[in-house]
XYZ file of C-alpha atoms in Angstrom:
205
model
C 89.992 59.437 109.129
C 92.244 56.915 110.831
C 92.108 57.012 114.605
C 95.520 56.762 116.199
C 96.347 55.119 119.516
C 96.431 57.036 122.777
C 100.230 56.847 122.879
C 100.581 58.497 119.483
C 98.031 61.169 120.376
C 99.796 61.900 123.670
C 103.110 62.272 121.857
C 101.500 64.651 119.365
C 99.974 66.658 122.209
C 103.277 66.861 124.085
C 105.164 67.874 120.941
C 102.601 70.574 120.145
C 102.698 72.026 123.661
C 106.511 72.058 123.658
C 106.500 73.898 120.328
C 104.095 76.493 121.701
C 106.267 76.929 124.791
C 109.466 77.300 122.765
C 107.805 79.787 120.444
C 106.596 81.955 123.303
C 109.969 81.944 125.054
C 111.891 82.718 121.847
C 109.445 85.472 120.985
C 110.014 87.000 124.396
C 113.805 86.733 124.109
C 113.871 88.406 120.698
C 111.449 91.158 121.707
C 113.311 92.459 124.772
C 116.724 93.985 125.145
C 119.615 91.781 126.353
C 119.708 93.745 129.614
C 116.209 92.474 130.472
C 116.774 88.791 129.698
C 117.268 88.074 133.391
C 113.664 89.116 134.073
C 112.340 86.336 131.811
C 112.970 83.580 134.355
C 109.694 83.831 136.285
C 107.431 84.117 133.221
C 109.236 81.149 131.663
C 108.817 79.047 134.808
C 105.103 79.877 134.897
C 104.743 78.863 131.245
C 106.583 75.591 131.851
C 104.380 74.803 134.854
C 101.256 75.715 132.898
C 102.181 73.582 129.891
C 102.992 70.648 132.170
C 99.648 70.874 133.993
C 97.737 71.159 130.722
C 99.456 68.065 129.339
C 98.834 66.039 132.510
C 95.173 67.051 132.505
C 94.527 66.406 128.813
C 96.538 63.208 128.441
C 96.496 61.474 131.826
C 94.185 62.575 134.643
C 91.477 64.617 132.879
C 91.090 66.662 136.074
C 89.386 70.025 135.680
C 91.417 71.802 138.363
C 94.706 70.882 136.682
C 93.519 72.249 133.345
C 92.254 75.377 135.103
C 95.566 75.958 136.870
C 97.588 75.218 133.737
C 95.647 77.683 131.592
C 95.943 80.405 134.205
C 99.664 79.792 134.719
C 100.144 80.172 130.971
C 98.033 83.332 130.886
C 99.998 84.867 133.755
C 103.305 83.921 132.113
C 102.261 85.416 128.773
C 101.032 88.557 130.513
C 104.359 88.982 132.307
C 106.258 88.377 129.067
C 104.238 91.064 127.336
C 104.943 93.596 130.075
C 108.657 92.783 129.986
C 108.788 94.541 126.635
C 107.776 97.863 128.149
C 106.481 100.887 126.235
C 102.901 99.643 126.511
C 99.811 101.807 126.597
C 98.405 100.088 129.693
C 100.179 99.132 132.903
C 99.849 95.870 134.778
C 97.915 97.739 137.472
C 95.235 98.472 134.888
C 94.881 95.047 133.279
C 94.789 92.921 136.454
C 90.951 92.728 136.449
C 91.200 90.895 133.126
C 92.847 88.041 135.043
C 89.577 87.534 136.922
C 87.681 87.508 133.624
C 90.094 84.942 132.206
C 89.753 82.804 135.349
C 85.993 82.794 134.926
C 86.226 81.717 131.291
C 88.761 78.972 131.975
C 86.685 77.700 134.911
C 83.724 77.095 132.612
C 86.000 75.557 129.968
C 87.651 73.230 132.494
C 84.326 72.058 133.849
C 83.004 71.375 130.360
C 86.163 69.443 129.473
C 85.792 67.276 132.571
C 82.079 66.491 132.407
C 81.178 67.270 128.760
C 78.382 69.613 129.782
C 78.050 72.873 131.700
C 77.686 72.342 135.448
C 76.267 74.889 137.843
C 79.099 74.257 140.303
C 81.407 75.886 137.743
C 78.993 78.397 136.199
C 78.215 80.318 139.390
C 81.806 81.083 140.484
C 82.774 81.700 136.862
C 79.984 84.238 136.453
C 80.983 85.888 139.731
C 84.653 86.137 138.726
C 83.769 87.498 135.291
C 81.358 90.069 136.692
C 83.893 91.239 139.273
C 86.627 91.490 136.658
C 84.457 93.511 134.309
C 83.302 95.745 137.156
C 86.827 96.555 138.322
C 87.912 97.054 134.706
C 85.549 100.009 134.477
C 87.675 101.760 137.092
C 91.138 100.487 136.158
C 90.705 101.615 132.528
C 89.105 104.881 133.700
C 85.829 104.254 131.917
C 84.270 105.440 135.179
C 86.263 108.504 136.204
C 85.212 108.351 139.849
C 87.668 106.593 142.184
C 86.541 103.156 143.287
C 86.471 103.970 147.007
C 84.270 107.007 146.351
C 81.928 104.916 144.220
C 81.652 102.238 146.908
C 81.053 104.853 149.601
C 78.193 106.353 147.587
C 76.540 103.209 146.223
C 76.874 100.512 148.884
C 73.320 101.051 150.225
C 71.986 100.530 146.703
C 74.037 97.339 146.377
C 72.491 96.012 149.590
C 68.999 96.775 148.326
C 69.590 95.112 144.949
C 71.233 92.053 146.453
C 68.464 91.647 149.018
C 65.796 92.017 146.320
C 67.497 89.304 144.250
C 67.499 86.914 147.209
C 63.840 87.590 147.924
C 63.020 87.102 144.242
C 64.834 83.762 144.180
C 62.924 82.629 147.246
C 59.560 83.594 145.768
C 60.380 82.027 142.424
C 61.422 78.763 144.040
C 58.089 78.540 145.845
C 56.288 78.284 142.491
C 58.666 76.015 140.591
C 61.902 74.178 141.097
C 64.641 76.688 140.449
C 66.980 75.064 137.931
C 70.210 76.338 139.437
C 69.313 75.161 142.928
C 69.367 71.522 141.845
C 72.362 69.563 143.083
C 74.057 68.077 140.034
C 76.692 66.216 142.033
C 74.631 63.044 141.660
C 75.724 62.904 138.039
C 79.417 62.624 138.935
C 79.500 58.834 139.016
C 77.683 58.602 135.670
C 80.114 61.062 134.071
C 83.114 59.198 135.448
C 81.717 55.886 134.176
C 81.194 57.386 130.706
C 84.764 58.711 130.618
C 86.191 55.363 131.739
C 84.166 53.574 129.049
C 85.483 55.959 126.381
C 89.084 55.428 127.500
C 88.578 51.661 127.600
C 87.178 51.747 124.065
C 90.152 53.809 122.860
C 92.604 51.316 124.353
C 90.922 48.524 122.427
């Protein structure tokens, strides 16, 4: 397959993102009543900002944080557009923990896009965000009928015991062998950046 120049690929990327943006906005306009069109401004602005950040990250800077922010802006804009329709089974107060889950997923994706492999500096916060989102979802969707504050009041001593046992276990495990997730992988940053610059230089040729 013929490999096109970076300029052509960037134009294709920009055109595709603009089409996605226009489709989402038009879908929102046609799915809500004319009286609610004024409420579409903020979701549209979030989508525009998200699309712009995604394009800048993919085509120009290749920064992970820009891709992360762009994806989450788009997710928030789409979520607001969906709730503008009304008559939904779930309220926005119930689905907010899913935002934390989405943030965790996009954090891993952004890190992989930047460095082409999974880095622990992204995996740990992503796992924490995902676990917190799933935990709070159990209460927001009423899978656990007990109120969250009652559950915390009853179980916080158990949480302390489990967390302390995990820390002690990590310490004991590290005494026997090098714990893989305790290794600092920041030393690979310069090698990753050099590889990316070499790829871009080869594409320009």
